Tab-separated table of C-alpha atoms in Angstrom:
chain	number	residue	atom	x	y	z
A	1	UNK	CA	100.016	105.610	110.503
A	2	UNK	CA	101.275	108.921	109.454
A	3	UNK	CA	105.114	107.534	110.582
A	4	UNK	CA	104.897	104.191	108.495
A	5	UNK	CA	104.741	106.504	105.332
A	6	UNK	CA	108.092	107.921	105.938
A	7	UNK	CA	111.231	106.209	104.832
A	8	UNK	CA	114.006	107.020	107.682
A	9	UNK	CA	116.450	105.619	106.823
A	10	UNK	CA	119.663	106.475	104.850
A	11	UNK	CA	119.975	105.306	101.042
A	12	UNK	CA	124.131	105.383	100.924
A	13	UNK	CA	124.560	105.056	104.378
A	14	UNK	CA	128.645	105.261	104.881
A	15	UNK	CA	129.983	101.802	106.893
A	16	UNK	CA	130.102	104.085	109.761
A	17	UNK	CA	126.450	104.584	109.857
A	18	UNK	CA	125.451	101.034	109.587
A	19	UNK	CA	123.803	99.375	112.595
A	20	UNK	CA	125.681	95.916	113.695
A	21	UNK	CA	124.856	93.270	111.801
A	22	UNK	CA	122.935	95.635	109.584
A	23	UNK	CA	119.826	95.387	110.679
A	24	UNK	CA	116.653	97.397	109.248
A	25	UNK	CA	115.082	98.590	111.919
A	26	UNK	CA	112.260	99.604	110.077
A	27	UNK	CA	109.818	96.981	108.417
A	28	UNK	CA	108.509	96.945	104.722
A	29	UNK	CA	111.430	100.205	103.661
A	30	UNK	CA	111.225	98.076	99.936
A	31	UNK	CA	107.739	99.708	99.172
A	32	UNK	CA	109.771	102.943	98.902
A	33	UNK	CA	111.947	101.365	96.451
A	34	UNK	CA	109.811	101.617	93.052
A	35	UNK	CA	110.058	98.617	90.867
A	36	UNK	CA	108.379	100.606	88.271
A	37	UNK	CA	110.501	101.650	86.225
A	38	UNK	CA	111.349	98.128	84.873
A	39	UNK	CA	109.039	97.621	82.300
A	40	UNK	CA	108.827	97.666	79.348
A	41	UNK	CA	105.333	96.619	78.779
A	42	UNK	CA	102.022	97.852	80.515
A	43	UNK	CA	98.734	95.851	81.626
A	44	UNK	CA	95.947	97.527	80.433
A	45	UNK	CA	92.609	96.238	82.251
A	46	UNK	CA	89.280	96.275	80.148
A	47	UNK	CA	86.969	97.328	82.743
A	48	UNK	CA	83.927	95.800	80.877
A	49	UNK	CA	85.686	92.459	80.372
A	50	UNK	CA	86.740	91.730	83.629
A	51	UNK	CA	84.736	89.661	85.614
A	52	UNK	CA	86.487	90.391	89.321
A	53	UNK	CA	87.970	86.888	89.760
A	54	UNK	CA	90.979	88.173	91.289
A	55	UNK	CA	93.473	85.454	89.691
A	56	UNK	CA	95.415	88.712	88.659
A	57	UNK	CA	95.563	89.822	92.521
A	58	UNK	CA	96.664	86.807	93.073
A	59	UNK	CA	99.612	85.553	90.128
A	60	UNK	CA	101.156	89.428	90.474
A	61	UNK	CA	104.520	88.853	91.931
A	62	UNK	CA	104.735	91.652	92.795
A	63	UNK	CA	101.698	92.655	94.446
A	64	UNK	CA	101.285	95.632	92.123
A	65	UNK	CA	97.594	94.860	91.550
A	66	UNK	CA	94.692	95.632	93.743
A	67	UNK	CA	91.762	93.848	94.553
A	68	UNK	CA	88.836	96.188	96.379
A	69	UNK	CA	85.556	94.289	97.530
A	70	UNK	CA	83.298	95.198	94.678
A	71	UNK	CA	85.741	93.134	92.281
A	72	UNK	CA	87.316	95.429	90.651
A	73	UNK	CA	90.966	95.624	90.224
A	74	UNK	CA	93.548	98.222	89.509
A	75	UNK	CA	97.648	98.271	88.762
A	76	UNK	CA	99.578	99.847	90.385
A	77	UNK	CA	102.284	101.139	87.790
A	78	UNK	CA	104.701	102.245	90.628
A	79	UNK	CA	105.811	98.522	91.266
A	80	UNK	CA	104.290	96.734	88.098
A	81	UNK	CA	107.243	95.425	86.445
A	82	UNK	CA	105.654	94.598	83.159
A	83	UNK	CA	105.737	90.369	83.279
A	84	UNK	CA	102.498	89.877	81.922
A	85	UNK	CA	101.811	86.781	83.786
A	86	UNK	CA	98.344	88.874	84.596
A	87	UNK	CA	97.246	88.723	80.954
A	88	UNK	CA	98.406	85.325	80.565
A	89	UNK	CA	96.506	84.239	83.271
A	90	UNK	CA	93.761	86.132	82.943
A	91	UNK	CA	90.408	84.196	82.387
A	92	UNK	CA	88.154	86.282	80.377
A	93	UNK	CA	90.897	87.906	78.413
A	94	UNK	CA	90.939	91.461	79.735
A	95	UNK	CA	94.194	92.296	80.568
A	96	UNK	CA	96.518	93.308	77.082
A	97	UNK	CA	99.743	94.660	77.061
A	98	UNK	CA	100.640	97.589	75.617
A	99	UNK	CA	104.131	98.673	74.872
A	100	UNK	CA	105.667	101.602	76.974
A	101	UNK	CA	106.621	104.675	74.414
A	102	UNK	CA	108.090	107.766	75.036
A	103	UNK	CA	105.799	110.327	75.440
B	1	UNK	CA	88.393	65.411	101.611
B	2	UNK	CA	87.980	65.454	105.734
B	3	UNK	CA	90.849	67.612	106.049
B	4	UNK	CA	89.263	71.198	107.340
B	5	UNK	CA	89.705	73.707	104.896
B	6	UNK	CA	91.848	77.297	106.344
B	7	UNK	CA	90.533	79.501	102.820
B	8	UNK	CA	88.006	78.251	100.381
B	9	UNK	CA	88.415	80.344	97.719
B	10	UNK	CA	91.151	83.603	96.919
B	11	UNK	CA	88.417	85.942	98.951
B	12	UNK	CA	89.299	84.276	101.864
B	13	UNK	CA	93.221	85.339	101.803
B	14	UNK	CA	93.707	88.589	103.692
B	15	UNK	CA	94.665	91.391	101.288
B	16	UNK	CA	97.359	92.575	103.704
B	17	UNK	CA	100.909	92.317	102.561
B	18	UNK	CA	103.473	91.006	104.260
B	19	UNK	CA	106.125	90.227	101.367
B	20	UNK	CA	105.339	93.842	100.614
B	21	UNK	CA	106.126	95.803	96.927
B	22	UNK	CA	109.109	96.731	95.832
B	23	UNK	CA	111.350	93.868	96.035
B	24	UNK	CA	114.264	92.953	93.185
B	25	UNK	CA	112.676	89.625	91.884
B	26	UNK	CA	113.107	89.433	88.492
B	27	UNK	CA	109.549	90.556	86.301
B	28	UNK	CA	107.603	87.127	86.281
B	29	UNK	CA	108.843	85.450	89.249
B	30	UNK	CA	107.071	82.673	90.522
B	31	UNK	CA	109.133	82.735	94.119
B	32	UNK	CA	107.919	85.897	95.152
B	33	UNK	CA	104.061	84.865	94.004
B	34	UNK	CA	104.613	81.433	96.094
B	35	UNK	CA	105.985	83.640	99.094
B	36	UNK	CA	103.674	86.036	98.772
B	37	UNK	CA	101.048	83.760	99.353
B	38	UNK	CA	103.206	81.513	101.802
B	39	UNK	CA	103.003	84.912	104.426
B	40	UNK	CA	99.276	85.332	103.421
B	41	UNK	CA	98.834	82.157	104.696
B	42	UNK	CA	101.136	82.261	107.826
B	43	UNK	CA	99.859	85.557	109.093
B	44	UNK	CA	101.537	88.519	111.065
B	45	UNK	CA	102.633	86.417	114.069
B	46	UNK	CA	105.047	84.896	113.051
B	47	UNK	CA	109.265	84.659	112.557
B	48	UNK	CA	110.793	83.898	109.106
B	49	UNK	CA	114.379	82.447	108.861
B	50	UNK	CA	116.076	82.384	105.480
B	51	UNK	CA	119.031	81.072	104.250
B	52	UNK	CA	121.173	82.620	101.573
B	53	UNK	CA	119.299	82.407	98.279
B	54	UNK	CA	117.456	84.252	96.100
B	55	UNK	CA	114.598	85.134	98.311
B	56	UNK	CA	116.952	86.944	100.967
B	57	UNK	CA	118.913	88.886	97.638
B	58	UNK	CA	115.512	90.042	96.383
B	59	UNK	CA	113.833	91.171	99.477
B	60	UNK	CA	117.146	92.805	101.602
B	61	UNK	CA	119.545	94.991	100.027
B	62	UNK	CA	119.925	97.415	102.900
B	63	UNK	CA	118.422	99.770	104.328
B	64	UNK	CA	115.373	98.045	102.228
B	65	UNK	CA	113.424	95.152	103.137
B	66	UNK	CA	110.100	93.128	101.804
B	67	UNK	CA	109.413	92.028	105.045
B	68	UNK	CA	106.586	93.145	107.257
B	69	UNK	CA	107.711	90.677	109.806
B	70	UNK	CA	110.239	89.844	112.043
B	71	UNK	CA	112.844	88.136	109.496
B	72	UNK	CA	116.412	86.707	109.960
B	73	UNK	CA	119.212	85.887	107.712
B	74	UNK	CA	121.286	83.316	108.820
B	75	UNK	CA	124.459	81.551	106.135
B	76	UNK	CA	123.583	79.311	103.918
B	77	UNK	CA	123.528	75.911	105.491
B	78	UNK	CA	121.500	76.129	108.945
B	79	UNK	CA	118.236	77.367	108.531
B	80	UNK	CA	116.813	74.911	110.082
B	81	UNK	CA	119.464	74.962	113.130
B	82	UNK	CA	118.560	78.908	113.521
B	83	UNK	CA	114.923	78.083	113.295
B	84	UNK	CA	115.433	74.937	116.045
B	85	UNK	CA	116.939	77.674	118.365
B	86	UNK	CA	114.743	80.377	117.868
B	87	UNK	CA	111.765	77.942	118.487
B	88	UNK	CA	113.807	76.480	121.889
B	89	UNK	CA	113.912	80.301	123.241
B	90	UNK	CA	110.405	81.250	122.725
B	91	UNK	CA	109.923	78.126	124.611
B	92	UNK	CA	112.137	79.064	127.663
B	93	UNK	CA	111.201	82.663	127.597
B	94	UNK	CA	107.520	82.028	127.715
B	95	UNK	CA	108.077	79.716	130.131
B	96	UNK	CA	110.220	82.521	132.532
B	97	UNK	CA	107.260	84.757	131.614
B	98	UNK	CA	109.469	87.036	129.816
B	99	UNK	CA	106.998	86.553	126.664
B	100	UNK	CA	103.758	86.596	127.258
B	101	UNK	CA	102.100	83.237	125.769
B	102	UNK	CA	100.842	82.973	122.560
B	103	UNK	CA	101.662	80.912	119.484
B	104	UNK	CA	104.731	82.308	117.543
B	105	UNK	CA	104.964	80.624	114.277
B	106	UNK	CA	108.492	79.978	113.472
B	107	UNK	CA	108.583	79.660	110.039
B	108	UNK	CA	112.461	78.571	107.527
B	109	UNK	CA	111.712	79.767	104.568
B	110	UNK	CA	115.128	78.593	101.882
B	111	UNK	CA	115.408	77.796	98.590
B	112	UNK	CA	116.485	74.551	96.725
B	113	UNK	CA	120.039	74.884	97.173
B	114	UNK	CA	119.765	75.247	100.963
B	115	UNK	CA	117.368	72.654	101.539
B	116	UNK	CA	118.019	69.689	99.527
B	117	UNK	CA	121.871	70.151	99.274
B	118	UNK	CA	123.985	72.612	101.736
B	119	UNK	CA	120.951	72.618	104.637
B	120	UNK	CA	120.129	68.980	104.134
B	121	UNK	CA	122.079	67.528	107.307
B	122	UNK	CA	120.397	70.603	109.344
B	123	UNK	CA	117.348	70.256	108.114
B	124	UNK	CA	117.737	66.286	109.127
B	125	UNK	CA	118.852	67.050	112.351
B	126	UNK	CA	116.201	69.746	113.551
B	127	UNK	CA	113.427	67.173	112.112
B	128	UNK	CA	114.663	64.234	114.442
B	129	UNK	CA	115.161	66.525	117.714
B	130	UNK	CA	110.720	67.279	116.637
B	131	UNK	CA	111.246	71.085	116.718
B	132	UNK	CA	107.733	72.797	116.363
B	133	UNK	CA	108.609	74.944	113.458
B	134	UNK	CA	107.508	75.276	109.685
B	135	UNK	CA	110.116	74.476	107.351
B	136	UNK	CA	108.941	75.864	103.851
B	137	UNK	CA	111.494	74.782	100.559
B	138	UNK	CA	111.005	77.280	97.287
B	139	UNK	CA	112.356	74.963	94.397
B	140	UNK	CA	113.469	76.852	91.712
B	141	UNK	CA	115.834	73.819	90.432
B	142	UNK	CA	119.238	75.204	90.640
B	143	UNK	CA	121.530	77.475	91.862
B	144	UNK	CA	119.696	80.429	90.099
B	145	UNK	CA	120.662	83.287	92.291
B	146	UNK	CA	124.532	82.512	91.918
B	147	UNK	CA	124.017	82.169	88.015
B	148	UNK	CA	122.373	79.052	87.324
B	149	UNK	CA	124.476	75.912	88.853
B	150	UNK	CA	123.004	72.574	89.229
B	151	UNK	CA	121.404	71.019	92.203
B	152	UNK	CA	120.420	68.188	93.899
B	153	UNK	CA	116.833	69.554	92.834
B	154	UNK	CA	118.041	69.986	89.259
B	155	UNK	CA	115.764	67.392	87.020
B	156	UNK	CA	117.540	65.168	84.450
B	157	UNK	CA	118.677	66.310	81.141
B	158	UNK	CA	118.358	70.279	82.306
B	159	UNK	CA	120.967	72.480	80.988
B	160	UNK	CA	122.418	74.220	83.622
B	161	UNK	CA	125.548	76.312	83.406
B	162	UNK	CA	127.719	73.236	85.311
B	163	UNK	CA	125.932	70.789	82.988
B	164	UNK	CA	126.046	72.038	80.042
B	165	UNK	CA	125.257	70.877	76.592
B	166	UNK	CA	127.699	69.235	74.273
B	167	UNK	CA	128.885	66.064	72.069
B	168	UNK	CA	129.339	63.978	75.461
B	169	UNK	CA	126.869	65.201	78.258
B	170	UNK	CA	123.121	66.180	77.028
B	171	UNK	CA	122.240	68.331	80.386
B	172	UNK	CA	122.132	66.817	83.512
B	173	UNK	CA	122.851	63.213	83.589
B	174	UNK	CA	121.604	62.266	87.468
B	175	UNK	CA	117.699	62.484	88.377
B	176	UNK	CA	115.975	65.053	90.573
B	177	UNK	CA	116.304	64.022	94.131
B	178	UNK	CA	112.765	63.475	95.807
B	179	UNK	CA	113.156	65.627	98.880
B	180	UNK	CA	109.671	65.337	99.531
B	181	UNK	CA	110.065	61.514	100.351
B	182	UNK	CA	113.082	61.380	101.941
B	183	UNK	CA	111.853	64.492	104.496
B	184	UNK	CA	108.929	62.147	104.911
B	185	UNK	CA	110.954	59.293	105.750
B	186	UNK	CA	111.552	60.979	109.148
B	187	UNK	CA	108.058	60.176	110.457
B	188	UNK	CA	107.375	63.728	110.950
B	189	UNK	CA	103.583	64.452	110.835
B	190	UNK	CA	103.275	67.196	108.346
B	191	UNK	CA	104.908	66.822	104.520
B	192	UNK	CA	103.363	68.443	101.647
B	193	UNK	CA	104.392	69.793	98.022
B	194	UNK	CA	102.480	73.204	96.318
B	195	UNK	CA	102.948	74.864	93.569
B	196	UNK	CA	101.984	78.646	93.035
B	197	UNK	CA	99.486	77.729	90.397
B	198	UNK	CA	97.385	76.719	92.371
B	199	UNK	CA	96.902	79.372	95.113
B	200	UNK	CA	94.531	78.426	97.234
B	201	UNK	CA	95.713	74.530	97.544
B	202	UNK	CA	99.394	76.638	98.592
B	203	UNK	CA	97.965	78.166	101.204
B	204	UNK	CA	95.991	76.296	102.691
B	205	UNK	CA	99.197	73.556	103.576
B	206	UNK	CA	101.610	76.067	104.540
B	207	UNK	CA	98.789	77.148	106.788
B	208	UNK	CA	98.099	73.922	107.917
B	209	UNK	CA	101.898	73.112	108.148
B	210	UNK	CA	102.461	76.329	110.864
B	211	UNK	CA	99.179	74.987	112.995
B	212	UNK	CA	100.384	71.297	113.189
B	213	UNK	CA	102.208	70.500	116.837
B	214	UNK	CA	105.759	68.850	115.684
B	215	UNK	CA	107.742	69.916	112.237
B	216	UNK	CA	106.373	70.067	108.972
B	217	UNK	CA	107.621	70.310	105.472
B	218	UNK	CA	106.239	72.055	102.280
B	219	UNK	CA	107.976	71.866	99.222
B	220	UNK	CA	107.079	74.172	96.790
B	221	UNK	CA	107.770	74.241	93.014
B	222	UNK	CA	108.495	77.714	92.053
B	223	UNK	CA	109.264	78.737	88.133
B	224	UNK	CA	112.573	80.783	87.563
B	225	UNK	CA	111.944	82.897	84.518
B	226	UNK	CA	115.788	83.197	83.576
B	227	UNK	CA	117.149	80.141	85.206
B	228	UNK	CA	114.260	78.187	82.762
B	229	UNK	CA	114.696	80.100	80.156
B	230	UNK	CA	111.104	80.960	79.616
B	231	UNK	CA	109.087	84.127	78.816
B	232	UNK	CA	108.053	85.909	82.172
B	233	UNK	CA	104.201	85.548	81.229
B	234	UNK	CA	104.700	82.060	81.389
B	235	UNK	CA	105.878	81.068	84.729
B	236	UNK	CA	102.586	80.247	86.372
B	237	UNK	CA	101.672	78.283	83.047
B	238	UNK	CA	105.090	76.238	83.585
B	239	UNK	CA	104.181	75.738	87.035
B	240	UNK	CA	100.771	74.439	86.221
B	241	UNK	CA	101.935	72.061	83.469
B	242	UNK	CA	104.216	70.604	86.054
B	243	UNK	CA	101.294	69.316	87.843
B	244	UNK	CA	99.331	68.233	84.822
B	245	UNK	CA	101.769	66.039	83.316
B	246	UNK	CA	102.658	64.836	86.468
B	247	UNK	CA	106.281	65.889	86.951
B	248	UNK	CA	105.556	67.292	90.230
B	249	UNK	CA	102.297	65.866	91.942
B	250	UNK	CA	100.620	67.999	94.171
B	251	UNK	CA	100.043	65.842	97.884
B	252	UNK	CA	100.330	66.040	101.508
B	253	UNK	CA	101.116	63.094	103.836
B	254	UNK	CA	99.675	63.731	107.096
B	255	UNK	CA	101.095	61.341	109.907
B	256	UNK	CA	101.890	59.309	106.961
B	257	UNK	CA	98.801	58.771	105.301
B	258	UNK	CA	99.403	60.070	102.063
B	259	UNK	CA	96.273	62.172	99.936
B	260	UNK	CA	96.632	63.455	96.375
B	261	UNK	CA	95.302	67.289	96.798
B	262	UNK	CA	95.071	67.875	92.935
B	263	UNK	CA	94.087	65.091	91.181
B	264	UNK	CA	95.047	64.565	87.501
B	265	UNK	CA	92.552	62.477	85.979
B	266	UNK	CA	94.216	63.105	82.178
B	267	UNK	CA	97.678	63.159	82.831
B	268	UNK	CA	99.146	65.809	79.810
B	269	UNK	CA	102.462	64.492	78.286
B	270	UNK	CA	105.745	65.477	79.410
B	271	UNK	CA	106.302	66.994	76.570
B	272	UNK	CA	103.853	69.574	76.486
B	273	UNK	CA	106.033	70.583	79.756
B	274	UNK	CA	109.565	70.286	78.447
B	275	UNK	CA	108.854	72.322	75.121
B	276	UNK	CA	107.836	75.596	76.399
B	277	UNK	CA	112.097	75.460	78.516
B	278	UNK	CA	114.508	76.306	76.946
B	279	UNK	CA	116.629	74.789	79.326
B	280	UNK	CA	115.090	71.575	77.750
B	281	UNK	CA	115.341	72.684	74.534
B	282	UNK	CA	118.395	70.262	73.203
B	283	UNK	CA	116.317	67.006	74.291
B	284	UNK	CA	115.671	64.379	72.095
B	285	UNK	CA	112.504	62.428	71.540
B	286	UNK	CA	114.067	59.397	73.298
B	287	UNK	CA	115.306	61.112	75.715
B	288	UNK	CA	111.937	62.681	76.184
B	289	UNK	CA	110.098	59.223	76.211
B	290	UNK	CA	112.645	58.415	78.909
B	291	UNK	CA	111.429	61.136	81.200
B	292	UNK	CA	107.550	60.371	80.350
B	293	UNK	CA	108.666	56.618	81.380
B	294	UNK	CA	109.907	57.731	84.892
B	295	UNK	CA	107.141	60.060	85.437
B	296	UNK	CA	104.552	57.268	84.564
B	297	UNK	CA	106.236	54.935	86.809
B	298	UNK	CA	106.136	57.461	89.820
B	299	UNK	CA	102.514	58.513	88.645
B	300	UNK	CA	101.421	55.143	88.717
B	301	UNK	CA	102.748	54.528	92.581
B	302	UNK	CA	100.989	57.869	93.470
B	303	UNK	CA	97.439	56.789	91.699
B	304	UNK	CA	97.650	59.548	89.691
B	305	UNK	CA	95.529	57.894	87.310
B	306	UNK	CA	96.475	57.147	83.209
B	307	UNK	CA	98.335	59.665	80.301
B	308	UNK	CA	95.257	61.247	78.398
């Protein structure tokens, strides 16, 4: 598994680098690509709230939350891009965003 | 319902990614949510074909890709051709033993654009020859990725950028085409429409599409945050209205036998639907009440049941 954590391919690859056809030869490269930085808001999950439904899991486009067996969920603010369709969406109201400040 | 259920609940879905992080979607959209789901469903055996659209711009600016699959882009108007070929190879190479023999899904994944206008006669032709492949369309209404053109897909009175809104033209002047039906009217046996609201109903016919013998067609309704003009913690709200007023019924029509999935017992008015657009925003109350007209007529052939 060790390999599927390293990205090996190029960035800027010059033309002359580039397979034919461009082709990736390596699946899912886009998770080193962090969406992150996008947002401008941040979910904030109220851990006595939440009642492990998973409709957050589930509406995240962009897969940035996760769902572990016990229920309980977590973002992942590497990819989170801020939408807030989670809070939206969220039935017992336990998601808020909160504005990203400088620190 | 008879119909044997793939997932019950969102448990069921495999938390395994295939439409992995990291793509360029824009914050809030309700493509890469459907798709998301949509590979869920599929699983890892599988080959995805996509035309040009947004889905490929999102998920393949090289050397990065979304996809934990095998995944092809092929120009804009033969999807379907690409997928009718790759499913004719498997064929003759499992035959010639070259592949050992298992079930490859072979699944066309393409938006609006390239389904219901510029793949159309493709699409046609691969569903007449009966190729055994999925063909999934991700209606976002419009040309989004390009900058927001009409489409065939495009609902009436929607502002687009190539209908605008002035003195003479209010939006779009022609109706939505009802690709849906006319995909249907090939006798093929699979044909449903989803919408990411509604997860589990999603996956369960695009999983049901892939494990049908013969073609099969899902169309799914799938909210463009800028294209709508609507807040990105909205989308799956937008999505879900569309089903509760009706503007996009949620059904499958298995070897023609059509069966309402969702059923709307207090159909919502249109408006409630319109208002939150702002690509609706210029529409007038008659024009409004011509839209709930339509949609009460087409309700009414579906048995979706009276407007609360």
């Amino acid at each position: 598994m060790s390999q599927k954590n390293e990205f090996k391919l190029n960035p800027k690859p010059s033309w002359k680098e580039l397979p034919i056809a461009s082709i990736i030869p390596q699946p899912s490269t886009s998770r080193f690509y962090l969406t992150g930085d996008w947002r401008s808001f941040r979910p904030v999950i109220d851990k006595d709230k939440c009642v492990g439904c998973g409709l957050c899991w589930s509406y995240c486009p962009d897969a940035a939350i996760k769902w572990f067996e016990d229920g309980s969920v977590e973002v992942d603010l590497n990819y989170c891009k801020g939408c807030g369709v989670c809070a939206e969406e969220c039935p017992a109201k336990a998601i808020t965003m909160v504005e990203e400040v400088e620190e | 319902m008879s119909e044997e259920k793939y997932f019950k609940t969102l448990k069921d879905l495999p938390k395994e990614e295939l439409f992995v992080q990291g793509h360029r979607a824009c914050s809030g959209c309700g493509e890469a949510i459907a798709v998301r789901h949509i590979m869920k469903a599929i699983g890892p055996n599988c080959i995805v074909i996509s035309p040009t659209g947004c889905l490929e711009v999102v998920s393949s600016p090289y050397p990065y890709t979304s996809w934990a699959v095998p995944w092809y882009h092929v120009a804009f108007e033969n999807a379907a051709s690409v997928a009718s070929g790759v499913e004719a190879a498997l064929k003759v190479l499992m035959r010639k033993g070259v592949l050992e023999k298992k079930k490859i899904h072979v699944v066309a994944i393409a938006g609006d654009g390239g389904t219901v206008d510029i793949g159309f006669q493709a699409l046609s032709g691969a569903l007449e020859r009966g190729h055994g492949f999925a063909y999934i369309c991700l209606d976002n209404e419009a040309y989004m990725n390009t900058g927001i053109q009409r489409s065939g897909a495009t609902p009436y009175g929607a502002w687009t950028t190539t209908s605008a809104v002035g003195k003479a033209i209010r939006g779009k002047v022609q109706w939505k085409k009802n690709m849906p039906a006319i995909v249907a009217s090939h006798g093929i046996p699979y044909v449903a429409t989803a919408c990411p609201a509604y997860p589990v109903d999603l996956v369960n016919k695009v999983k049901r599409a892939v494990e049908i013998e013969g073609p099969a067609y899902v169309h799914v309704l799938t909210p463009c945050v800028p294209g709508w003009r609507i807040p990105s913690n909205i989308s799956i709200k937008v999505a879900r209205l569309a089903v509760q007023t009706g503007i996009f019924p949620l059904y499958e029509i298995k070897d023609g036998k059509l069966t309402l999935t969702v059923k709307v017992p207090k159909r919502k008015h249109v408006k409630e639907y319109l208002k939150l657009q702002g690509r609706f925003a210029h529409l007038t109350d008659e024009e409004i009440e011509k839209i709930q007209e339509r949609v009460d007529r087409e309700s009414e052939s579906l048995g979706l049941g009276p407007r609360a």
